[in-house]
């Protein structure tokens, strides 16, 4: 795996130099909802306006949450929307495989690197242990790990022999220079704490996988939902620890339902499939999605390609920058 990792690393550096590279990275845990579709449209537009290479990566790492048929449906919806990809499922490409489920060896190799530099430790605490730790303050993702296993020694294991790996966060402030949101800072020690990079059941955590993938796929620009803004400092810490190049970030507003709640893949009520079943056209949907972030006038139907013709990188950035405060937004 060393060889494959090194090879992909060198390839990624070369790819980054050749052109700008963007990506959309859906999790096949349910149908694509309108908010996901808008993020995909914006990621596609950003890359196409930069005349870059658009990568599609299927984030099917969390097997228990993956829904059968969901990946195929997502690809079909993106295709229907006219959001084509240059590398990814069904197309291939040099930096593949493009399904996280086929990339375990690369994550394992990255974890081995973190072990070598002693920035990770074995942790046998259950979720309950962490929740029950009296002193554990809460951060954006729940209770902050109280450091219980940090100094316990690597040999400790649970009764069933399983343990997670946590990344050791020494008090450090990480800043993110987001293209749209501007500069934000997070004190990882205070607000996040030591975080899991491999779960006790062997599943690699999203943060490790996304860093390895974005780096080894040579991604230069990540356009994704604002819900992941507070995860970015963790990812930047991992990029740095692994000596991998980090992308630029563009966090875009999330779409919410009429109650102001974030759209979820679970209920499927705001899904692209439903919109299609009801006879909506791709041009209508693209028009509505674009209008909702100020990229086109309301009530105009236009294809993704037509939308692309009406913008350049400057006007795209200007429209989106105006909308970054609207993290909450109703679908039409
Ligand atoms: N797979 C994640 C999702 O579908 C997105 C991860 C990312 O863009 O970094 O929400």
CSV table of N, CA and C in Angstrom, one decimal, residues 25-173:
chain,number,residue,atom,x,y,z
A,25,UNK,N,-19.3,15.1,-3.3
A,25,UNK,CA,-19.0,13.8,-2.6
A,25,UNK,C,-20.3,13.3,-1.8
A,26,UNK,N,-21.3,12.8,-2.5
A,26,UNK,CA,-22.5,12.5,-1.8
A,26,UNK,C,-22.4,11.2,-1.0
A,27,UNK,N,-23.1,11.1,0.1
A,27,UNK,CA,-23.2,9.8,0.9
A,27,UNK,C,-24.5,9.1,0.4
A,28,UNK,N,-24.4,7.9,0.0
A,28,UNK,CA,-25.6,7.2,-0.5
A,28,UNK,C,-26.5,6.6,0.6
A,29,UNK,N,-26.9,7.5,1.4
A,29,UNK,CA,-27.7,7.1,2.6
A,29,UNK,C,-29.2,7.5,2.4
A,30,UNK,N,-29.6,7.8,1.2
A,30,UNK,CA,-31.0,8.2,0.9
A,30,UNK,C,-31.0,9.0,-0.3
A,31,UNK,N,-32.3,9.4,-0.7
A,31,UNK,CA,-32.4,10.1,-2.0
A,31,UNK,C,-31.8,11.5,-1.9
A,32,UNK,N,-31.2,12.0,-3.0
A,32,UNK,CA,-30.7,13.4,-3.1
A,32,UNK,C,-31.8,14.3,-2.8
A,33,UNK,N,-31.7,15.2,-1.8
A,33,UNK,CA,-32.8,16.2,-1.6
A,33,UNK,C,-32.4,17.5,-2.3
A,34,UNK,N,-33.3,18.5,-2.3
A,34,UNK,CA,-33.1,19.7,-3.1
A,34,UNK,C,-31.9,20.5,-2.6
A,35,UNK,N,-31.6,20.4,-1.3
A,35,UNK,CA,-30.4,21.1,-0.8
A,35,UNK,C,-29.2,20.4,-1.3
A,36,UNK,N,-29.1,19.1,-1.3
A,36,UNK,CA,-28.0,18.4,-1.9
A,36,UNK,C,-27.8,18.8,-3.3
A,37,UNK,N,-28.9,18.8,-4.1
A,37,UNK,CA,-28.8,19.1,-5.5
A,37,UNK,C,-28.3,20.5,-5.7
A,38,UNK,N,-28.7,21.5,-4.8
A,38,UNK,CA,-28.1,22.8,-5.0
A,38,UNK,C,-26.6,22.9,-4.7
A,39,UNK,N,-26.2,22.2,-3.7
A,39,UNK,CA,-24.8,22.1,-3.4
A,39,UNK,C,-24.0,21.5,-4.6
A,40,UNK,N,-24.6,20.4,-5.1
A,40,UNK,CA,-23.9,19.8,-6.3
A,40,UNK,C,-23.8,20.7,-7.4
A,41,UNK,N,-24.9,21.5,-7.7
A,41,UNK,CA,-25.0,22.5,-8.8
A,41,UNK,C,-23.9,23.5,-8.6
A,42,UNK,N,-23.7,24.0,-7.3
A,42,UNK,CA,-22.8,25.1,-7.1
A,42,UNK,C,-21.3,24.5,-7.2
A,43,UNK,N,-21.1,23.3,-6.7
A,43,UNK,CA,-19.8,22.7,-6.9
A,43,UNK,C,-19.4,22.5,-8.3
A,44,UNK,N,-20.4,22.1,-9.1
A,44,UNK,CA,-20.2,21.9,-10.5
A,44,UNK,C,-19.9,23.2,-11.2
A,45,UNK,N,-20.7,24.2,-10.9
A,45,UNK,CA,-20.5,25.5,-11.5
A,45,UNK,C,-19.1,26.1,-11.2
A,46,UNK,N,-18.8,26.0,-9.9
A,46,UNK,CA,-17.5,26.5,-9.5
A,46,UNK,C,-16.4,25.9,-10.3
A,47,UNK,N,-16.4,24.6,-10.5
A,47,UNK,CA,-15.4,23.9,-11.2
A,47,UNK,C,-15.4,24.3,-12.7
A,48,UNK,N,-16.6,24.2,-13.3
A,48,UNK,CA,-16.7,24.5,-14.7
A,48,UNK,C,-16.3,25.9,-15.1
A,49,UNK,N,-16.7,26.9,-14.2
A,49,UNK,CA,-16.3,28.3,-14.4
A,49,UNK,C,-14.8,28.4,-14.4
A,50,UNK,N,-14.1,27.6,-13.6
A,50,UNK,CA,-12.7,27.6,-13.5
A,50,UNK,C,-12.0,26.8,-14.5
A,51,UNK,N,-12.8,26.2,-15.4
A,51,UNK,CA,-12.4,25.3,-16.4
A,51,UNK,C,-11.6,24.2,-15.9
A,52,UNK,N,-12.1,23.7,-14.7
A,52,UNK,CA,-11.4,22.6,-14.0
A,52,UNK,C,-11.9,21.2,-14.3
A,53,UNK,N,-11.5,20.3,-13.5
A,53,UNK,CA,-11.9,18.9,-13.6
A,53,UNK,C,-12.9,18.6,-12.5
A,54,UNK,N,-14.0,18.1,-12.8
A,54,UNK,CA,-15.1,17.8,-11.8
A,54,UNK,C,-15.1,16.3,-11.4
A,55,UNK,N,-14.8,16.1,-10.1
A,55,UNK,CA,-14.7,14.7,-9.6
A,55,UNK,C,-16.0,14.3,-8.8
A,56,UNK,N,-16.5,13.2,-9.0
A,56,UNK,CA,-17.6,12.7,-8.2
A,56,UNK,C,-17.1,11.5,-7.4
A,57,UNK,N,-17.3,11.6,-6.1
A,57,UNK,CA,-16.8,10.6,-5.2
A,57,UNK,C,-18.0,10.1,-4.3
A,58,UNK,N,-18.2,8.8,-4.3
A,58,UNK,CA,-19.3,8.2,-3.6
A,58,UNK,C,-18.8,7.9,-2.2
A,59,UNK,N,-19.4,8.6,-1.2
A,59,UNK,CA,-18.9,8.4,0.2
A,59,UNK,C,-19.7,7.3,0.9
A,60,UNK,N,-19.4,6.1,0.5
A,60,UNK,CA,-20.2,5.0,1.0
A,60,UNK,C,-19.4,4.2,2.1
A,61,UNK,N,-18.7,5.0,2.9
A,61,UNK,CA,-17.8,4.4,3.9
A,61,UNK,C,-18.6,3.8,5.1
A,62,UNK,N,-19.7,4.5,5.5
A,62,UNK,CA,-20.4,4.1,6.6
A,62,UNK,C,-21.4,3.0,6.2
A,63,UNK,N,-20.9,1.8,6.0
A,63,UNK,CA,-21.8,0.7,5.4
A,63,UNK,C,-23.2,0.6,6.1
A,64,UNK,N,-23.2,0.6,7.4
A,64,UNK,CA,-24.5,0.4,8.0
A,64,UNK,C,-25.5,1.5,7.6
A,65,UNK,N,-25.1,2.7,7.2
A,65,UNK,CA,-26.0,3.7,6.9
A,65,UNK,C,-26.3,3.8,5.4
A,66,UNK,N,-25.5,3.0,4.6
A,66,UNK,CA,-25.7,3.1,3.2
A,66,UNK,C,-27.1,2.4,2.8
A,67,UNK,N,-27.9,3.0,1.9
A,67,UNK,CA,-29.1,2.4,1.5
A,67,UNK,C,-29.0,1.8,0.1
A,68,UNK,N,-29.5,0.6,0.0
A,68,UNK,CA,-29.4,-0.1,-1.3
A,68,UNK,C,-30.1,0.8,-2.4
A,69,UNK,N,-29.4,0.9,-3.5
A,69,UNK,CA,-30.0,1.6,-4.7
A,69,UNK,C,-29.8,3.1,-4.6
A,70,UNK,N,-29.3,3.6,-3.5
A,70,UNK,CA,-29.2,5.1,-3.3
A,70,UNK,C,-28.1,5.7,-4.2
A,71,UNK,N,-27.0,5.0,-4.3
A,71,UNK,CA,-25.9,5.5,-5.1
A,71,UNK,C,-26.3,5.7,-6.6
A,72,UNK,N,-27.0,4.6,-7.1
A,72,UNK,CA,-27.4,4.6,-8.5
A,72,UNK,C,-28.4,5.8,-8.7
A,73,UNK,N,-29.3,5.9,-7.7
A,73,UNK,CA,-30.3,7.0,-7.8
A,73,UNK,C,-29.7,8.4,-7.8
A,74,UNK,N,-28.7,8.6,-7.0
A,74,UNK,CA,-28.0,9.9,-6.9
A,74,UNK,C,-27.3,10.2,-8.2
A,75,UNK,N,-26.6,9.2,-8.8
A,75,UNK,CA,-25.9,9.4,-10.0
A,75,UNK,C,-26.9,9.7,-11.1
A,76,UNK,N,-28.1,9.0,-11.1
A,76,UNK,CA,-29.1,9.3,-12.1
A,76,UNK,C,-29.6,10.7,-12.0
A,77,UNK,N,-29.9,11.1,-10.7
A,77,UNK,CA,-30.4,12.5,-10.5
A,77,UNK,C,-29.4,13.5,-11.0
A,78,UNK,N,-28.1,13.3,-10.7
A,78,UNK,CA,-27.1,14.3,-11.1
A,78,UNK,C,-27.0,14.4,-12.6
A,79,UNK,N,-27.1,13.2,-13.2
A,79,UNK,CA,-27.0,13.1,-14.7
A,79,UNK,C,-28.3,13.9,-15.3
A,80,UNK,N,-29.4,13.6,-14.7
A,80,UNK,CA,-30.7,14.3,-15.1
A,80,UNK,C,-30.5,15.8,-15.0
A,81,UNK,N,-29.9,16.2,-13.9
A,81,UNK,CA,-29.7,17.7,-13.7
A,81,UNK,C,-28.7,18.3,-14.7
A,82,UNK,N,-28.0,17.4,-15.4
A,82,UNK,CA,-27.0,17.9,-16.4
A,82,UNK,C,-25.7,18.2,-15.7
A,83,UNK,N,-25.4,17.7,-14.5
A,83,UNK,CA,-24.2,17.9,-13.8
A,83,UNK,C,-23.2,16.8,-14.2
A,84,UNK,N,-22.4,17.0,-15.2
A,84,UNK,CA,-21.6,15.9,-15.7
A,84,UNK,C,-20.3,15.9,-14.9
A,85,UNK,N,-19.6,14.7,-14.7
A,85,UNK,CA,-18.4,14.6,-14.0
A,85,UNK,C,-17.3,14.0,-14.9
A,86,UNK,N,-16.1,14.5,-14.7
A,86,UNK,CA,-14.9,14.1,-15.6
A,86,UNK,C,-14.2,12.9,-15.0
A,87,UNK,N,-14.3,12.7,-13.7
A,87,UNK,CA,-13.8,11.5,-13.1
A,87,UNK,C,-14.8,11.0,-12.0
A,88,UNK,N,-14.9,9.7,-11.9
A,88,UNK,CA,-15.8,9.2,-10.9
A,88,UNK,C,-16.5,7.9,-11.3
A,89,UNK,N,-17.5,7.5,-10.6
A,89,UNK,CA,-18.2,6.3,-10.9
A,89,UNK,C,-18.7,6.3,-12.3
A,90,UNK,N,-18.5,5.2,-13.0
A,90,UNK,CA,-19.0,5.1,-14.4
A,90,UNK,C,-18.1,5.7,-15.4
A,91,UNK,N,-17.2,6.6,-15.0
A,91,UNK,CA,-16.3,7.3,-15.9
A,91,UNK,C,-14.8,6.9,-15.7
A,92,UNK,N,-14.5,6.6,-14.4
A,92,UNK,CA,-13.1,6.2,-14.1
A,92,UNK,C,-12.3,7.4,-13.9
A,93,UNK,N,-11.0,7.2,-14.1
A,93,UNK,CA,-10.0,8.3,-13.9
A,93,UNK,C,-8.8,7.8,-13.2
A,94,UNK,N,-7.7,8.6,-13.3
A,94,UNK,CA,-6.4,8.2,-12.7
A,94,UNK,C,-6.4,8.1,-11.2
A,95,UNK,N,-7.2,9.0,-10.6
A,95,UNK,CA,-7.1,9.1,-9.1
A,95,UNK,C,-8.0,8.2,-8.3
A,96,UNK,N,-8.6,7.3,-9.0
A,96,UNK,CA,-9.6,6.4,-8.4
A,96,UNK,C,-9.0,5.3,-7.5
A,97,UNK,N,-9.7,4.4,-6.9
A,97,UNK,CA,-11.2,4.3,-7.1
A,97,UNK,C,-11.9,5.5,-6.5
A,98,UNK,N,-13.2,5.7,-7.0
A,98,UNK,CA,-13.9,6.8,-6.6
A,98,UNK,C,-15.1,6.5,-5.6
A,99,UNK,N,-15.0,5.3,-5.0
A,99,UNK,CA,-15.9,4.9,-4.0
A,99,UNK,C,-15.1,4.6,-2.7
A,100,UNK,N,-15.5,5.3,-1.6
A,100,UNK,CA,-14.8,5.2,-0.4
A,100,UNK,C,-14.6,3.7,0.1
A,101,UNK,N,-15.7,2.9,-0.2
A,101,UNK,CA,-15.6,1.5,0.2
A,101,UNK,C,-14.5,0.7,-0.4
A,102,UNK,N,-13.9,1.3,-1.5
A,102,UNK,CA,-12.8,0.6,-2.1
A,102,UNK,C,-11.4,1.2,-1.8
A,103,UNK,N,-11.4,2.1,-0.8
A,103,UNK,CA,-10.2,2.9,-0.5
A,103,UNK,C,-9.7,2.6,0.9
A,104,UNK,N,-10.2,1.5,1.5
A,104,UNK,CA,-9.7,1.2,2.9
A,104,UNK,C,-8.2,1.2,3.1
A,105,UNK,N,-7.5,0.6,2.2
A,105,UNK,CA,-6.1,0.4,2.3
A,105,UNK,C,-5.4,1.8,2.4
A,106,UNK,N,-5.9,2.8,1.7
A,106,UNK,CA,-5.3,4.1,1.8
A,106,UNK,C,-5.6,4.8,3.1
A,107,UNK,N,-6.8,4.6,3.7
A,107,UNK,CA,-7.0,5.1,5.0
A,107,UNK,C,-6.2,4.5,6.0
A,108,UNK,N,-6.0,3.1,5.9
A,108,UNK,CA,-5.2,2.4,6.9
A,108,UNK,C,-3.8,2.9,6.8
A,109,UNK,N,-3.3,3.2,5.6
A,109,UNK,CA,-1.9,3.6,5.5
A,109,UNK,C,-1.8,5.0,6.1
A,110,UNK,N,-2.8,5.9,5.9
A,110,UNK,CA,-2.7,7.2,6.6
A,110,UNK,C,-2.7,7.1,8.1
A,111,UNK,N,-3.5,6.1,8.6
A,111,UNK,CA,-3.6,5.9,10.0
A,111,UNK,C,-2.2,5.4,10.5
A,112,UNK,N,-1.6,4.5,9.8
A,112,UNK,CA,-0.3,4.1,10.1
A,112,UNK,C,0.7,5.2,10.2
A,113,UNK,N,0.6,6.2,9.3
A,113,UNK,CA,1.5,7.4,9.4
A,113,UNK,C,1.2,8.1,10.7
A,114,UNK,N,0.0,8.3,11.0
A,114,UNK,CA,-0.4,9.1,12.2
A,114,UNK,C,0.2,8.3,13.5
A,115,UNK,N,0.2,7.0,13.4
A,115,UNK,CA,0.7,6.2,14.5
A,115,UNK,C,2.2,6.4,14.6
A,116,UNK,N,2.8,6.4,13.5
A,116,UNK,CA,4.3,6.6,13.4
A,116,UNK,C,4.7,7.9,14.1
A,117,UNK,N,3.9,9.0,13.8
A,117,UNK,CA,4.3,10.3,14.4
A,117,UNK,C,3.6,10.5,15.8
A,118,UNK,N,3.0,9.4,16.3
A,118,UNK,CA,2.4,9.4,17.6
A,118,UNK,C,1.4,10.6,17.8
A,119,UNK,N,0.6,10.8,16.8
A,119,UNK,CA,-0.5,11.8,17.0
A,119,UNK,C,-1.8,11.1,17.3
A,120,UNK,N,-1.8,9.8,17.3
A,120,UNK,CA,-3.1,9.1,17.6
A,120,UNK,C,-2.9,8.1,18.8
A,121,UNK,N,-4.0,7.8,19.5
A,121,UNK,CA,-3.8,6.9,20.6
A,121,UNK,C,-5.1,5.9,20.6
A,122,UNK,N,-4.9,4.8,21.2
A,122,UNK,CA,-6.0,3.8,21.3
A,122,UNK,C,-7.0,4.3,22.3
A,123,UNK,N,-8.2,4.1,22.1
A,123,UNK,CA,-9.2,4.5,23.0
A,123,UNK,C,-10.3,3.5,23.2
A,124,UNK,N,-10.5,3.1,24.4
A,124,UNK,CA,-11.5,2.1,24.7
A,124,UNK,C,-12.8,2.6,25.3
A,125,UNK,N,-12.9,3.9,25.3
A,125,UNK,CA,-14.1,4.6,25.9
A,125,UNK,C,-15.3,4.3,25.0
A,126,UNK,N,-16.5,4.0,25.6
A,126,UNK,CA,-17.7,3.9,24.8
A,126,UNK,C,-18.3,5.3,24.7
A,127,UNK,N,-19.3,5.4,23.8
A,127,UNK,CA,-20.0,6.7,23.7
A,127,UNK,C,-20.5,7.1,25.1
A,128,UNK,N,-21.1,6.0,25.8
A,128,UNK,CA,-21.7,6.3,27.1
A,128,UNK,C,-20.6,6.8,28.1
A,129,UNK,N,-19.4,6.2,28.1
A,129,UNK,CA,-18.3,6.6,28.9
A,129,UNK,C,-18.1,8.1,28.8
A,130,UNK,N,-18.0,8.5,27.5
A,130,UNK,CA,-17.7,9.9,27.2
A,130,UNK,C,-18.9,10.8,27.6
A,131,UNK,N,-20.1,10.4,27.4
A,131,UNK,CA,-21.3,11.1,27.8
A,131,UNK,C,-21.3,11.3,29.3
A,132,UNK,N,-20.9,10.2,30.0
A,132,UNK,CA,-21.0,10.2,31.4
A,132,UNK,C,-19.9,11.0,32.2
A,133,UNK,N,-18.8,11.2,31.4
A,133,UNK,CA,-17.7,11.9,32.1
A,133,UNK,C,-18.2,13.2,32.6
A,134,UNK,N,-18.2,13.4,33.9
A,134,UNK,CA,-18.8,14.5,34.5
A,134,UNK,C,-18.3,15.8,34.0
A,135,UNK,N,-17.0,15.8,33.7
A,135,UNK,CA,-16.3,17.1,33.4
A,135,UNK,C,-16.4,17.4,31.9
A,136,UNK,N,-17.0,16.5,31.1
A,136,UNK,CA,-17.0,16.7,29.7
A,136,UNK,C,-17.9,17.9,29.2
A,137,UNK,N,-17.3,19.0,28.8
A,137,UNK,CA,-18.1,20.1,28.2
A,137,UNK,C,-18.6,19.7,26.8
A,138,UNK,N,-19.5,20.4,26.3
A,138,UNK,CA,-20.1,20.1,25.0
A,138,UNK,C,-19.5,21.0,23.9
A,139,UNK,N,-19.2,20.4,22.7
A,139,UNK,CA,-18.8,21.2,21.6
A,139,UNK,C,-19.9,21.1,20.5
A,140,UNK,N,-19.6,21.5,19.3
A,140,UNK,CA,-20.7,21.5,18.2
A,140,UNK,C,-21.1,20.0,17.9
A,141,UNK,N,-20.2,19.0,18.1
A,141,UNK,CA,-20.6,17.7,17.8
A,141,UNK,C,-20.9,16.8,19.0
A,142,UNK,N,-21.3,17.5,20.1
A,142,UNK,CA,-21.6,16.7,21.3
A,142,UNK,C,-20.5,16.8,22.4
A,143,UNK,N,-20.4,15.9,23.4
A,143,UNK,CA,-19.5,16.1,24.5
A,143,UNK,C,-18.0,16.0,24.0
A,144,UNK,N,-17.2,16.8,24.6
A,144,UNK,CA,-15.8,16.8,24.3
A,144,UNK,C,-15.1,15.7,25.0
A,145,UNK,N,-14.3,14.9,24.3
A,145,UNK,CA,-13.6,13.8,24.9
A,145,UNK,C,-12.7,14.2,26.1
A,146,UNK,N,-12.9,13.6,27.2
A,146,UNK,CA,-12.2,14.1,28.4
A,146,UNK,C,-10.7,13.6,28.5
A,147,UNK,N,-10.3,12.9,27.5
A,147,UNK,CA,-8.8,12.5,27.5
A,147,UNK,C,-8.5,11.3,28.3
A,148,UNK,N,-9.6,10.5,28.7
A,148,UNK,CA,-9.4,9.3,29.5
A,148,UNK,C,-8.3,8.4,29.1
A,149,UNK,N,-8.3,8.0,27.8
A,149,UNK,CA,-7.3,7.0,27.3
A,149,UNK,C,-6.0,7.6,26.8
A,150,UNK,N,-5.9,8.8,26.9
A,150,UNK,CA,-4.6,9.5,26.3
A,150,UNK,C,-3.4,8.9,26.9
A,151,UNK,N,-3.4,8.6,28.2
A,151,UNK,CA,-2.2,8.2,28.9
A,151,UNK,C,-2.3,6.8,29.4
A,152,UNK,N,-3.2,6.0,28.9
A,152,UNK,CA,-3.4,4.7,29.4
A,152,UNK,C,-2.5,3.7,28.8
A,153,UNK,N,-1.8,4.0,27.8
A,153,UNK,CA,-0.9,3.0,27.1
A,153,UNK,C,-1.7,2.3,26.0
A,154,UNK,N,-0.9,1.9,25.0
A,154,UNK,CA,-1.5,1.4,23.8
A,154,UNK,C,-2.1,0.0,23.9
A,155,UNK,N,-1.7,-0.7,24.9
A,155,UNK,CA,-2.1,-2.1,25.0
A,155,UNK,C,-3.5,-2.3,25.5
A,156,UNK,N,-4.1,-1.3,26.1
A,156,UNK,CA,-5.5,-1.5,26.6
A,156,UNK,C,-6.5,-1.8,25.5
A,157,UNK,N,-7.3,-2.8,25.9
A,157,UNK,CA,-8.4,-3.1,24.9
A,157,UNK,C,-9.7,-3.4,25.7
A,158,UNK,N,-10.8,-3.4,25.0
A,158,UNK,CA,-12.0,-3.7,25.7
A,158,UNK,C,-12.1,-5.2,25.8
A,159,UNK,N,-13.1,-5.7,26.5
A,159,UNK,CA,-13.3,-7.1,26.7
A,159,UNK,C,-13.3,-7.9,25.3
A,160,UNK,N,-13.9,-7.3,24.3
A,160,UNK,CA,-14.0,-7.9,23.0
A,160,UNK,C,-12.7,-7.6,22.2
A,161,UNK,N,-11.7,-7.0,22.8
A,161,UNK,CA,-10.5,-6.7,22.1
A,161,UNK,C,-10.5,-5.6,21.1
A,162,UNK,N,-11.6,-4.8,21.1
A,162,UNK,CA,-11.7,-3.7,20.2
A,162,UNK,C,-11.4,-2.3,20.8
A,163,UNK,N,-10.8,-1.5,20.0
A,163,UNK,CA,-10.5,-0.1,20.5
A,163,UNK,C,-10.5,0.8,19.3
A,164,UNK,N,-10.9,2.1,19.5
A,164,UNK,CA,-10.9,3.1,18.5
A,164,UNK,C,-9.5,3.7,18.4
A,165,UNK,N,-9.2,4.5,17.4
A,165,UNK,CA,-8.0,5.4,17.3
A,165,UNK,C,-8.5,6.8,17.4
A,166,UNK,N,-7.9,7.6,18.3
A,166,UNK,CA,-8.3,9.0,18.4
A,166,UNK,C,-7.1,9.8,18.0
A,167,UNK,N,-7.3,10.9,17.3
A,167,UNK,CA,-6.3,11.9,17.0
A,167,UNK,C,-6.1,12.8,18.2
A,168,UNK,N,-4.9,12.9,18.7
A,168,UNK,CA,-4.6,13.7,19.9
A,168,UNK,C,-4.6,15.2,19.5
A,169,UNK,N,-5.5,16.0,20.1
A,169,UNK,CA,-5.5,17.4,19.8
A,169,UNK,C,-4.8,18.1,20.9
A,170,UNK,N,-3.7,18.7,20.6
A,170,UNK,CA,-3.0,19.5,21.7
A,170,UNK,C,-3.6,20.9,21.4
A,171,UNK,N,-3.9,21.5,22.5
A,171,UNK,CA,-4.5,22.9,22.3
A,171,UNK,C,-4.0,23.6,21.1
A,172,UNK,N,-4.8,23.8,20.1
A,172,UNK,CA,-4.4,24.5,19.0
A,172,UNK,C,-5.5,25.2,18.3
A,173,UNK,N,-5.2,26.4,17.9
A,173,UNK,CA,-6.3,27.1,17.2
A,173,UNK,C,-6.0,27.0,15.7
